[in-house]
Structure formats: structure tokens, C-alpha cells
CSV table of C-alpha atoms in Angstrom, one decimal:
chain,number,residue,atom,x,y,z
A,276,MET,CA,64.3,125.4,165.3
A,277,LEU,CA,67.7,124.0,165.7
A,278,VAL,CA,68.1,120.4,166.3
A,279,GLY,CA,71.5,119.7,167.9
A,280,ALA,CA,73.7,117.1,166.3
A,281,CYS,CA,75.1,116.3,169.7
A,282,LEU,CA,72.7,115.2,172.4
A,283,GLY,CA,74.9,115.7,175.4
A,284,ALA,CA,78.6,115.0,175.5
A,285,VAL,CA,78.3,111.3,175.0
A,286,ALA,CA,76.4,111.7,171.8
A,287,CYS,CA,79.1,113.7,170.1
A,288,SER,CA,81.6,112.0,167.8
A,289,GLY,CA,84.8,111.8,169.7
A,290,SER,CA,88.3,112.6,168.6
A,291,GLY,CA,90.7,110.1,167.3
A,292,GLY,CA,91.5,109.1,163.8
A,293,SER,CA,92.5,111.7,161.3
A,294,ALA,CA,89.3,112.2,159.4
A,295,GLY,CA,86.9,115.0,159.9
A,296,PRO,CA,86.2,117.3,162.8
A,297,ALA,CA,85.5,115.9,166.3
A,298,THR,CA,82.0,117.3,166.2
A,299,LEU,CA,80.1,118.4,163.2
A,300,PRO,CA,77.8,121.4,163.3
A,301,PRO,CA,74.1,120.9,164.0
A,302,ILE,CA,71.8,120.4,161.1
A,303,THR,CA,68.9,122.8,160.6
A,304,ALA,CA,65.5,121.2,160.3
A,305,THR,CA,62.0,121.3,161.6
A,306,PRO,CA,61.4,118.2,163.5
A,307,SER,CA,57.6,118.3,163.1
A,308,ALA,CA,57.8,118.2,159.4
A,309,THR,CA,59.0,115.2,157.4
A,310,PRO,CA,62.2,116.4,155.7
A,311,THR,CA,62.9,115.5,152.1
A,312,ALA,CA,66.6,116.3,152.4
A,313,VAL,CA,69.2,116.6,155.1
A,314,ALA,CA,71.6,119.5,155.2
A,315,VAL,CA,74.8,117.5,155.6
A,316,PRO,CA,77.8,119.6,156.6
A,317,THR,CA,79.9,120.6,153.6
A,318,GLU,CA,83.0,118.9,155.0
A,319,ALA,CA,81.1,115.6,154.8
A,320,THR,CA,80.1,115.8,151.2
A,321,ALA,CA,83.2,115.8,149.0
A,322,ALA,CA,84.5,112.7,147.2
A,323,THR,CA,87.5,112.4,149.5
A,324,PRO,CA,88.4,109.9,152.2
A,325,GLU,CA,88.3,112.7,154.8
A,326,ALA,CA,84.7,113.7,153.8
A,327,ALA,CA,83.7,110.1,153.8
A,328,ALA,CA,84.9,109.7,157.3
A,329,ALA,CA,83.2,112.9,158.3
A,330,PHE,CA,80.0,111.6,156.8
A,331,ALA,CA,80.3,108.4,158.8
A,332,ARG,CA,80.6,110.4,162.0
A,333,TYR,CA,77.6,112.5,161.0
A,334,TRP,CA,75.5,109.5,160.2
A,335,PHE,CA,76.1,108.3,163.8
A,336,ASP,CA,75.1,111.8,165.1
A,337,ILE,CA,71.9,111.4,163.2
A,338,LEU,CA,71.4,107.9,164.5
A,339,ASN,CA,71.8,109.3,168.1
A,340,GLN,CA,69.2,111.9,167.3
A,341,ALA,CA,66.8,109.3,166.1
A,342,ALA,CA,67.4,107.1,169.1
A,343,ARG,CA,66.7,110.1,171.4
A,344,SER,CA,63.7,111.5,169.6
A,345,GLY,CA,62.2,108.6,167.7
A,346,ASP,CA,62.3,110.5,164.5
A,347,THR,CA,64.1,108.4,161.9
A,348,SER,CA,63.3,110.5,158.9
A,349,ARG,CA,66.8,111.9,158.6
A,350,LEU,CA,68.4,108.6,159.3
A,351,ARG,CA,66.5,107.1,156.4
A,352,LEU,CA,67.4,110.0,154.1
A,353,LEU,CA,71.1,109.4,154.8
A,354,SER,CA,70.8,105.7,154.3
A,355,ASP,CA,70.3,103.6,151.2
A,356,PRO,CA,67.0,101.8,151.3
A,357,ALA,CA,69.0,98.6,150.6
A,358,CYS,CA,71.1,99.1,153.8
A,359,SER,CA,69.7,96.3,155.9
A,360,THR,CA,71.5,97.4,159.1
A,361,CYS,CA,70.2,100.9,158.6
A,362,GLU,CA,66.7,99.6,158.2
A,363,ARG,CA,67.0,97.5,161.3
A,364,PHE,CA,68.2,100.5,163.3
A,365,ALA,CA,65.3,102.6,162.0
A,366,ALA,CA,62.7,99.9,162.4
A,367,SER,CA,63.9,99.2,166.0
A,368,ILE,CA,63.6,102.9,166.9
A,369,GLU,CA,60.2,103.3,165.3
A,370,SER,CA,58.8,100.1,166.9
A,371,LEU,CA,59.7,101.4,170.3
A,372,TYR,CA,58.5,105.0,169.9
A,373,ARG,CA,55.3,104.3,167.9
A,374,PRO,CA,53.4,102.8,170.9
A,375,GLY,CA,54.8,105.5,173.2
A,376,GLY,CA,58.0,103.8,174.3
A,377,ARG,CA,61.5,105.2,174.2
A,378,ILE,CA,65.2,104.5,174.2
A,379,GLU,CA,67.3,105.6,177.1
A,380,GLY,CA,71.0,105.8,176.6
A,381,GLY,CA,72.2,103.8,173.6
A,382,LEU,CA,74.3,106.7,172.3
A,383,PHE,CA,77.1,106.0,169.9
A,384,THR,CA,80.4,107.6,170.4
A,385,ILE,CA,82.9,107.4,167.6
A,386,ALA,CA,86.5,106.7,168.6
A,387,SER,CA,87.8,106.8,165.1
A,388,ALA,CA,86.7,106.8,161.5
A,389,GLU,CA,89.1,105.8,158.7
A,390,ALA,CA,88.1,105.8,155.1
A,391,ALA,CA,89.7,103.9,152.3
A,392,GLY,CA,91.6,105.9,149.6
A,393,LEU,CA,89.3,106.7,146.7
A,394,GLU,CA,89.9,105.5,143.2
A,395,THR,CA,89.5,108.2,140.6
A,396,GLY,CA,85.9,108.5,139.7
A,397,ALA,CA,84.9,106.0,142.4
A,398,THR,CA,81.3,106.1,143.4
A,399,SER,CA,81.7,104.2,146.7
A,400,THR,CA,84.1,103.8,149.5
A,401,ARG,CA,84.6,102.0,152.8
A,402,VAL,CA,84.9,103.6,156.2
A,403,LEU,CA,86.1,101.7,159.2
A,404,VAL,CA,84.5,103.0,162.4
A,405,ILE,CA,85.4,102.1,166.0
A,406,TYR,CA,82.7,103.1,168.4
A,407,ASP,CA,81.4,102.8,171.9
A,408,VAL,CA,77.7,102.7,172.9
A,409,THR,CA,76.4,103.9,176.3
A,410,PRO,CA,74.2,101.5,178.3
A,411,THR,CA,70.8,101.2,176.7
A,412,ARG,CA,67.3,100.6,178.1
A,413,GLN,CA,64.3,100.0,175.9
A,414,ILE,CA,61.2,101.4,177.7
A,415,SER,CA,57.7,100.4,176.6
A,416,GLY,CA,54.8,102.7,176.3
A,417,SER,CA,53.7,101.6,179.8
A,418,GLY,CA,57.1,102.5,181.2
A,419,ALA,CA,58.3,99.0,181.6
A,420,VAL,CA,61.8,98.1,180.9
A,421,MET,CA,61.7,95.8,177.9
A,422,GLN,CA,65.4,95.2,177.4
A,423,GLU,CA,68.7,96.4,178.8
A,424,THR,CA,72.0,96.3,177.1
A,425,GLY,CA,75.3,97.1,178.8
A,426,ALA,CA,77.9,99.5,177.5
A,427,LEU,CA,79.5,98.4,174.3
A,428,ARG,CA,83.2,99.3,173.9
A,429,GLY,CA,85.5,99.1,171.0
A,430,GLN,CA,83.0,98.0,168.5
A,431,THR,CA,84.0,97.9,164.8
A,432,GLY,CA,81.8,98.9,162.0
A,433,ASP,CA,82.6,98.5,158.3
A,434,LEU,CA,80.6,101.1,156.5
A,435,THR,CA,80.1,101.2,152.7
A,436,LEU,CA,79.2,104.7,151.4
A,437,THR,CA,78.0,105.4,148.0
A,438,ARG,CA,77.9,108.8,146.2
A,439,ALA,CA,74.6,110.6,146.1
A,440,PRO,CA,73.7,113.8,144.3
A,441,ASN,CA,74.6,115.9,147.4
A,442,GLY,CA,77.3,113.8,148.9
A,443,TRP,CA,77.3,110.4,150.5
A,444,ILE,CA,74.7,108.0,151.8
A,445,LEU,CA,75.3,104.9,153.8
A,446,LYS,CA,74.9,101.8,151.7
A,447,GLU,CA,75.8,99.1,154.1
A,448,PHE,CA,76.9,98.8,157.7
A,449,SER,CA,78.4,95.5,158.7
B,113,MET,CA,111.1,106.9,154.1
B,114,PRO,CA,111.0,104.6,151.0
B,115,ARG,CA,107.4,105.2,150.2
B,116,ARG,CA,107.8,103.9,146.7
B,117,LEU,CA,109.1,100.7,147.9
B,118,LEU,CA,106.3,100.1,150.2
B,119,ALA,CA,103.6,101.4,147.9
B,120,GLY,CA,104.7,98.9,145.3
B,121,PHE,CA,103.9,95.9,147.3
B,122,VAL,CA,101.4,93.9,145.3
B,123,LEU,CA,100.5,90.3,145.7
B,124,VAL,CA,99.2,88.5,142.8
B,125,LEU,CA,96.9,85.6,143.1
B,126,VAL,CA,94.9,83.9,140.5
B,127,SER,CA,91.3,83.1,141.0
B,128,THR,CA,88.5,81.8,138.9
B,129,ALA,CA,85.9,82.6,141.6
B,130,PHE,CA,86.2,86.3,142.0
B,131,MET,CA,83.4,87.5,144.0
B,132,PRO,CA,83.1,86.1,147.5
B,133,PRO,CA,79.5,85.5,148.3
B,134,LEU,CA,77.9,88.3,150.2
B,135,GLY,CA,76.7,87.4,153.6
B,136,ALA,CA,73.0,86.8,153.8
B,137,ARG,CA,71.1,89.9,154.8
B,138,ALA,CA,70.1,89.8,158.4
B,139,GLN,CA,66.4,89.4,159.1
B,140,ALA,CA,64.6,92.4,160.5
B,141,ALA,CA,64.7,92.5,164.3
B,142,PRO,CA,62.5,95.3,165.5
B,143,THR,CA,64.3,95.8,168.8
B,144,CYS,CA,67.9,95.1,168.0
B,145,TYR,CA,69.0,98.6,169.0
B,146,PRO,CA,71.9,99.3,169.6
B,147,LYS,CA,73.3,96.0,168.3
B,148,CYS,CA,71.7,96.0,164.9
B,149,ALA,CA,75.0,95.8,163.1
B,150,PRO,CA,76.6,92.3,162.9
B,151,ASP,CA,79.8,91.9,164.8
B,152,VAL,CA,82.5,92.1,162.2
B,153,ARG,CA,85.0,90.8,164.6
B,154,GLY,CA,83.6,87.4,164.6
B,155,GLY,CA,85.4,84.3,163.2
B,156,GLY,CA,86.4,84.4,159.6
B,157,GLU,CA,87.3,88.0,159.3
B,158,SER,CA,90.6,87.4,160.8
B,159,GLY,CA,92.9,86.1,158.1
B,160,THR,CA,90.5,84.4,155.9
B,161,ILE,CA,90.4,86.4,152.7
B,162,ASP,CA,88.2,84.5,150.3
B,163,VAL,CA,90.2,83.5,147.2
B,164,ALA,CA,88.3,80.3,146.8
B,165,GLY,CA,88.8,78.7,143.5
B,166,THR,CA,92.4,79.6,143.2
B,167,GLN,CA,93.7,77.2,140.7
B,168,ALA,CA,95.2,78.8,137.7
B,169,VAL,CA,98.5,80.5,137.3
B,170,SER,CA,100.1,83.7,136.3
B,171,ASP,CA,103.6,84.3,135.1
B,172,ARG,CA,104.5,85.5,138.6
B,173,VAL,CA,103.3,82.3,140.2
B,174,PRO,CA,104.5,79.6,137.8
B,175,ASN,CA,103.8,75.9,137.9
B,176,ARG,CA,100.6,76.0,139.9
B,177,GLY,CA,98.3,74.8,137.2
B,178,ASP,CA,97.6,74.8,133.5
B,179,PRO,CA,96.3,77.8,131.5
B,180,ALA,CA,92.8,77.3,130.2
B,181,THR,CA,92.5,76.6,126.5
B,182,HIS,CA,88.7,76.0,126.3
B,183,GLY,CA,87.2,77.7,123.4
B,184,GLU,CA,90.5,79.1,122.2
B,185,ALA,CA,92.1,78.6,118.8
B,186,PRO,CA,94.7,75.9,118.6
B,187,GLY,CA,98.0,77.1,120.1
B,188,ARG,CA,96.3,80.0,121.8
B,189,GLN,CA,96.0,80.1,125.5
B,190,SER,CA,94.4,82.4,128.0
B,191,TRP,CA,93.9,82.5,131.7
B,192,LEU,CA,92.6,84.7,134.4
B,193,VAL,CA,94.8,86.7,136.7
B,194,ALA,CA,93.6,88.1,139.9
B,195,GLU,CA,95.6,90.8,141.6
B,196,GLU,CA,95.1,91.5,145.3
B,197,VAL,CA,96.3,94.5,147.2
B,198,LEU,CA,96.0,94.8,151.0
B,199,VAL,CA,95.7,98.3,152.3
B,200,PRO,CA,95.9,99.1,156.0
B,201,ALA,CA,92.5,100.6,156.9
B,202,CYS,CA,93.7,104.2,157.3
B,203,THR,CA,92.4,107.3,155.6
B,204,THR,CA,95.9,108.3,154.4
B,205,ASN,CA,96.2,105.1,152.4
B,206,SER,CA,95.0,104.2,149.0
B,207,ARG,CA,95.3,101.1,146.8
B,208,THR,CA,98.5,102.5,145.4
B,209,SER,CA,99.9,103.8,148.7
B,210,VAL,CA,99.8,101.5,151.6
B,211,ASP,CA,102.6,102.9,153.7
B,212,ALA,CA,100.8,104.3,156.7
B,213,LEU,CA,99.3,102.8,159.8
B,214,CYS,CA,96.8,104.3,162.1
B,215,THR,CA,95.3,103.5,165.5
B,216,ALA,CA,92.1,102.4,164.0
B,217,ALA,CA,93.8,99.7,161.9
B,218,VAL,CA,96.1,98.6,164.6
B,219,ALA,CA,93.9,98.8,167.7
B,220,SER,CA,90.7,97.2,166.3
B,221,CYS,CA,92.1,93.6,165.7
B,222,PRO,CA,91.9,90.8,168.2
B,223,ALA,CA,95.6,90.1,168.3
B,224,PRO,CA,98.1,92.9,169.2
B,225,ASP,CA,100.3,92.3,166.2
B,226,GLN,CA,97.5,92.2,163.6
B,227,VAL,CA,96.6,95.1,161.3
B,228,ARG,CA,93.1,95.6,159.8
B,229,TYR,CA,93.1,95.8,156.0
B,230,TRP,CA,90.9,96.7,153.2
B,231,VAL,CA,91.3,94.3,150.3
B,232,TRP,CA,91.3,95.4,146.7
B,233,HIS,CA,90.9,93.0,143.7
B,234,GLN,CA,91.3,93.3,140.0
B,235,GLN,CA,90.8,90.6,137.4
B,236,SER,CA,92.4,90.4,134.0
B,237,ARG,CA,92.6,87.9,131.2
B,238,VAL,CA,96.0,87.2,129.8
B,239,THR,CA,96.1,85.8,126.3
B,240,VAL,CA,99.1,84.3,124.5
B,241,ASP,CA,98.5,83.8,120.8
B,242,GLU,CA,100.1,81.3,118.5
B,243,ALA,CA,103.1,83.6,117.8
B,244,GLY,CA,103.7,84.1,121.5
B,245,GLY,CA,102.2,87.6,121.6
B,246,ARG,CA,100.8,88.4,124.9
B,247,THR,CA,97.9,90.6,125.8
B,248,GLN,CA,96.3,91.4,129.1
B,249,VAL,CA,92.8,92.8,129.3
B,250,VAL,CA,91.2,94.0,132.5
B,251,GLU,CA,87.9,92.2,132.8
B,252,ARG,CA,87.0,93.6,136.2
B,253,PRO,CA,88.6,96.8,137.4
B,254,TRP,CA,89.8,97.3,140.9
B,255,TYR,CA,87.0,96.8,143.5
B,256,GLN,CA,87.0,96.4,147.2
B,257,GLU,CA,86.2,93.2,148.9
B,258,PRO,CA,83.4,93.5,151.4
B,259,GLY,CA,84.5,93.6,154.9
B,260,THR,CA,87.9,94.2,156.6
B,261,PHE,CA,90.4,91.7,157.5
B,262,CYS,CA,92.8,91.4,160.4
B,263,LEU,CA,96.1,89.8,159.4
B,264,GLY,CA,99.3,89.2,161.3
B,265,PRO,CA,102.9,89.8,160.2
B,266,ASP,CA,103.4,86.2,159.3
B,267,ASP,CA,100.8,86.3,156.6
B,268,PRO,CA,102.6,86.6,153.2
B,269,ARG,CA,99.9,88.7,151.8
B,270,VAL,CA,100.4,91.7,154.1
B,271,PRO,CA,102.4,94.7,152.9
B,272,ALA,CA,105.7,95.5,154.5
B,273,ILE,CA,104.1,98.3,156.6
B,274,GLY,CA,102.0,95.7,158.2
B,275,ARG,CA,105.1,93.9,159.4
B,276,VAL,CA,106.7,97.0,160.9
B,277,LEU,CA,104.4,96.8,163.9
B,278,ALA,CA,105.7,93.4,164.9
B,279,ALA,CA,109.3,94.2,163.9
B,280,VAL,CA,109.4,97.3,166.1
B,281,GLN,CA,108.4,95.2,169.1
B,282,VAL,CA,111.4,93.0,168.5
B,283,GLU,CA,113.7,96.0,167.8
B,284,PHE,CA,112.7,97.6,171.1
B,285,GLN,CA,114.2,94.6,173.0
B,286,ARG,CA,117.5,95.2,171.2
B,287,LEU,CA,117.8,98.9,171.8
B,288,PRO,CA,120.9,100.0,173.7
B,289,LEU,CA,118.9,101.4,176.6
B,290,PRO,CA,120.8,103.2,179.2
B,291,VAL,CA,122.1,101.1,182.1
B,292,GLY,CA,121.2,102.1,185.6
B,293,VAL,CA,124.4,102.5,187.6
B,294,VAL,CA,123.8,102.6,191.3
B,295,ARG,CA,125.2,105.6,193.2
B,296,THR,CA,125.1,105.7,197.0
B,297,ASP,CA,125.4,108.7,199.3
B,298,PRO,CA,127.5,108.6,201.3
B,299,ALA,CA,129.9,106.5,199.2
B,300,PRO,CA,131.8,104.3,199.1
B,301,VAL,CA,131.5,103.9,202.9
B,302,THR,CA,128.2,104.4,204.6
B,303,LEU,CA,127.0,103.6,208.2
B,304,VAL,CA,124.6,101.1,209.7
B,305,ASN,CA,121.3,102.4,211.0
B,306,VAL,CA,121.6,105.6,209.0
B,307,PRO,CA,119.6,106.1,205.7
B,308,THR,CA,121.8,105.7,202.7
B,309,ALA,CA,120.6,107.4,199.6
B,310,PHE,CA,120.4,105.5,196.3
B,311,SER,CA,120.1,106.8,192.8
B,312,ALA,CA,120.5,105.6,189.3
B,313,GLY,CA,120.5,108.1,186.5
B,314,SER,CA,118.0,110.8,185.7
B,315,GLY,CA,114.9,108.9,184.6
B,316,GLU,CA,114.7,110.8,181.4
B,317,PRO,CA,113.2,109.2,178.3
B,318,ALA,CA,115.5,108.0,175.5
B,319,VAL,CA,114.8,108.4,171.8
B,320,PHE,CA,116.0,106.1,169.1
B,321,THR,CA,115.5,106.2,165.3
B,322,PRO,CA,116.3,102.8,164.0
B,323,THR,CA,115.4,101.7,160.5
B,324,VAL,CA,113.0,98.8,160.7
B,325,LEU,CA,112.1,97.0,157.4
B,326,GLY,CA,113.2,100.1,155.6
B,327,VAL,CA,111.1,102.4,157.6
B,328,ALA,CA,112.7,105.1,159.8
B,329,VAL,CA,110.9,104.5,163.1
B,330,SER,CA,111.1,106.9,166.0
B,331,ILE,CA,111.0,105.0,169.3
B,332,THR,CA,110.7,106.7,172.6
B,333,ALA,CA,111.7,104.6,175.6
B,334,ARG,CA,110.7,105.7,179.1
B,335,PRO,CA,112.0,104.2,182.3
B,336,VAL,CA,109.1,103.5,184.6
B,337,SER,CA,110.3,101.3,187.4
B,338,TRP,CA,113.5,100.7,189.3
B,339,GLN,CA,114.0,97.4,191.2
B,340,TRP,CA,116.7,97.9,193.8
B,341,GLN,CA,118.8,95.1,195.4
B,342,PHE,CA,120.8,96.5,198.2
B,343,GLY,CA,123.0,93.5,198.6
B,344,ASP,CA,122.0,92.7,202.2
B,345,GLY,CA,119.0,90.7,201.1
B,346,GLN,CA,116.7,93.6,201.1
B,347,GLY,CA,115.1,95.1,198.0
B,348,LEU,CA,112.8,97.9,197.0
B,349,THR,CA,110.8,98.9,193.8
B,350,THR,CA,110.3,102.5,193.1
B,351,ASP,CA,108.9,104.6,190.2
B,352,VAL,CA,111.6,107.2,190.5
B,353,PRO,CA,115.4,106.7,190.0
B,354,GLY,CA,116.3,108.5,193.2
B,355,ARG,CA,118.4,111.7,193.5
B,356,PRO,CA,122.0,112.0,194.4
B,357,GLN,CA,122.6,113.1,198.0
B,358,GLN,CA,118.9,113.2,198.7
B,359,PRO,CA,116.9,110.5,200.5
B,360,VAL,CA,114.3,110.1,197.7
B,361,VAL,CA,115.3,106.4,197.6
B,362,SER,CA,117.0,105.2,200.7
B,363,HIS,CA,117.8,102.1,202.6
B,364,VAL,CA,119.0,101.5,206.1
B,365,PHE,CA,121.6,98.8,206.5
B,366,THR,CA,121.2,97.1,209.8
B,367,ARG,CA,124.5,95.3,209.9
B,368,PRO,CA,128.0,96.2,208.7
B,369,GLY,CA,129.6,94.4,205.7
B,370,ASP,CA,130.7,94.7,202.1
B,371,PHE,CA,127.7,94.5,199.8
B,372,SER,CA,126.9,94.9,196.1
B,373,ALA,CA,123.9,97.0,195.1
B,374,GLN,CA,122.2,96.7,191.8
B,375,VAL,CA,119.2,98.1,190.0
B,376,ARG,CA,117.1,96.7,187.3
B,377,VAL,CA,115.2,99.3,185.2
B,378,THR,CA,112.0,98.6,183.4
B,379,TRP,CA,111.5,100.5,180.2
B,380,THR,CA,108.3,101.0,178.3
B,381,GLY,CA,108.1,102.4,174.8
B,382,THR,CA,106.0,104.0,172.1
B,383,PHE,CA,106.9,104.6,168.5
B,384,SER,CA,105.8,106.7,165.5
B,385,LEU,CA,106.2,106.4,161.8
B,386,PRO,CA,107.3,109.1,159.3
B,387,GLY,CA,104.6,111.4,158.2
B,388,SER,CA,102.2,110.4,160.9
B,389,ALA,CA,101.4,112.0,164.2
B,390,GLU,CA,100.0,108.8,165.6
B,391,VAL,CA,101.8,107.1,168.4
B,392,PHE,CA,101.7,103.3,168.8
B,393,PRO,CA,102.4,101.4,172.0
B,394,ILE,CA,105.1,98.8,172.4
B,395,ARG,CA,103.6,95.9,174.1
B,396,GLU,CA,106.4,94.3,176.0
B,397,PRO,CA,108.6,96.3,178.3
B,398,ALA,CA,112.4,95.9,178.3
B,399,PHE,CA,114.5,95.2,181.4
B,400,VAL,CA,118.0,96.5,181.8
B,401,GLN,CA,120.1,95.1,184.7
B,402,GLY,CA,122.8,97.5,185.9
B,403,PRO,CA,126.3,96.5,187.1
B,404,ALA,CA,127.0,95.8,190.8
B,405,THR,CA,128.1,98.8,192.9
B,406,PRO,CA,130.1,98.0,196.0
B,407,VAL,CA,128.8,99.4,199.3
B,408,GLN,CA,130.9,99.3,202.4
B,409,VAL,CA,128.7,99.5,205.5
B,410,ARG,CA,130.5,100.3,208.7
B,411,GLU,CA,129.5,100.8,212.3
B,412,ALA,CA,130.1,104.2,213.9
B,413,ARG,CA,131.1,104.6,217.5
B,414,SER,CA,130.6,107.7,219.6
B,415,GLN,CA,133.6,109.2,221.2
B,416,LEU,CA,133.9,112.2,223.4
B,417,VAL,CA,136.7,114.5,222.4
B,418,ALA,CA,137.9,117.3,224.6
B,419,PRO,CA,137.9,120.7,222.9
B,420,ARG,CA,141.3,122.1,222.2
């Protein structure tokens, strides 16, 4: 079964910036099984600034998928366990979905992703991401609205990526 | 474009406290979504690069302290040198090439003339022996400081490319923008209570390629507004320059007289840099006041004339 990387138009990474395609291809996975690896698009795996920026966009695609489905397994696979922000995203999603709740909206749209030039042999790099988030509602298992957040616009994220055997993983998001 | 000149911009500072403390990890908040990431725009990220402990000297920054001699042989001196390079946060840049700006680096800062930078550091130890021989050993190779930093053009640490943004804004106000000269139809004499057409040029954009801080900048200026003063106390603002002999912009004089009409044109601008497809806005418009054009307004009287 194909799981789309873009959950509706707002979930797709937008254009802008010079790094990476506007929308990356969908990943192939079986959502019912816990994956042990994520098939990251090849253009997001190389040790280049462009690939690093593409990976950053892809990570947000996966974050959007997790927020929509409650399945954070791929998000965790693309994130370093030491990434505190990644952990907070995943834990938030899981804590809502586990008792039957859900997240409505809350989809990240990437306006631009710019990666720092890589030193020769570098094992990490930084990506500056500017993003918007659609209005978000956290719904409990009983259907009650637990929390509402308005649209976020022009947010800036400073992502630290580190090299992994098959490409990049997100090490920190501040 | 003098890429080499810009790429070579390196600011040297000296520090004995090299690693700024990492911010404390945020505590888990199960329902923080979608604001789980700290807001990096807050407070200290704007122009507060942490070089705490700066006290020693390098040969590029003389007379700011004494080299350390602790533990060295008599007559032997050594001290730490910290190099710092600011790189606009754009994919096309690297530590050794800082000569491109991008929308992400320009548009994400709080102030319009700021640029967002990555900051690279390297630490070396310089040793001068008794004979005056000098060695420099890298103790910590280049690494990136956590976070990004918004700095304005007045900060001495920013590379020249970071100042281009502000310099272009100033340059725009100095451009020889076309002056709008009022044309009336009919001219030079027109009639009361009859629409008189006004026009001032074509409204086409103008392109300039000045060199700003050594960078060949392409500036496109576009006229967007025409403020007409017809000389009889009446005025009109239009978003078109009018067309000769056509009543696109017109005015009806209600009394005869000799008047002076003028137009003030508002120009907005964008600019781009060599090797980049990105277009940056110019914040402040420029205003160009045209010269006075005489308009003679006369009354017309009907008169029956017998056919010949």
C-alpha cells in the first residue's frame, strides 16, 4: 500500500528556496507493520547541501503523515533519539492518538529550506527552514476539543542533520 | 562579480571560552504539537553571537591583552586564536564562499535590513618560541555554532554581501529615475468644461545595474503611482500614466486661467544579485517630482457663421 507523502495540498512542501524538489515522491511502506527503515528519496540522501535541504523537507512530510495518522514510527526512524524536539513531536502525537484522539490540521508547509555548505568529510550540517502550520485542533478520544492553535506563519526552524548509513537523520530542531 | 573578494572576508576574534553553552533541553510536553520546537526568533539570537571570554589577542587584533605564558618555557609564548566566519544561511554558500543571499536568509529576520547567518568557528594555538619562530596549530577544526543569527549591516562581523542589502536600499533613492513630464491634450491651450487629457511617459519599468559594495546589482524600478496636480487646486492620483490624446487620465477645468500642471511619480523596486535567480524587494519607494507644464485654459464661445 502506498502512503502518500503529501496529505492534501497543504501538507506538501511548498516551493521557494533553491534546495530540493517542491514535493518529494511518496514513500513505500505498510502502515500496519512497524518499519525498521524508511525509504528516503534518493535526492535527499547525498552529502550535499541540496540533499540536506531535501531531507529536511521530507522530514516535515513524514511529520505531517504522523500527525494525520498517529503513526510516528517513520518519524522516529528519521530522527536521532537525542533530538528532544523530535521526541516531543512524536510523544505529543502518540499521547493524543493512543487513547483514541486525533489531530486535525496542524500540517506543516515548507516555504524554504536552505542548507549550509558542507565541509569536506563533514558528518553534520544545518538547514534553515521557514514554515507555516495550518490551524490545529487536538481532539480527545471522546471527541472533545482539548486545544486549538491558530495558524502559524513564517516560523523559522534551525535543523541539525547528521549523516546516517543511508543518508541523513534529524539530530536537533530548534 | 568579485567573488574572491567577498569570499575572503574573515573576521578574527580571540576567545578562551570556545563553546557557547547549549541551551537546556526542553522538558517533554505531551501535547505541544504543533509548537514543539522552540521559537528561534526570540531574544538573543539577533546579534548576540556568544564570544564570551574574549580577552586574548592575535596579531590581527593587537594590543587587546597579553599572550598567555603559563606553563611555557621562559621566553616562549602561546595564545589561542579563534576565527569566526559568518555565512548567510543560503544553500549556495559555504564557509569559504559567502557571496550569495537568498530569500530565506533575508526574509526570516525581524528587521528588514538584517540577514540570517550561520556562524563557523575554528580555534588555533599560536606559539612563538625564544628565537621568534612562530607556529600555529589548529586545536579545534571548523565547526558550526548552534543556532542562526540575524545581524544588521552595522555589525562589523557581517560579510560584505550582508551589507549589500542595506546599500541597495540607499542606492535606489539615488537612481536617475525617469522624470514624469506632463503632456496635455489639447495643448498648450485647452477649454473650460471640456475634459483635458493628461499623460506622463509610458509607465514602463527601468532597469539599472549599479555596482554596490563591489557587487553588480540589477535593480528594476517600476512606476506604480502618479499624483497629478492640475494647477487649479485640484489633484488626482492614478495607477496609470495616462495616454496622449486619450482621456485615460483627464481633468475638467471649471475656470479659465494660466495654470502649471505637475506629476509626482512613485517608483517601487526589486533587485537581484549575480548568479542568483532570487529577487529581493526594495523597501522604500522613491518619489520623482516632474517639472511644471503650463496649461492655458480658455473659454469658448459659440458663434453662428453663415455658410459660404
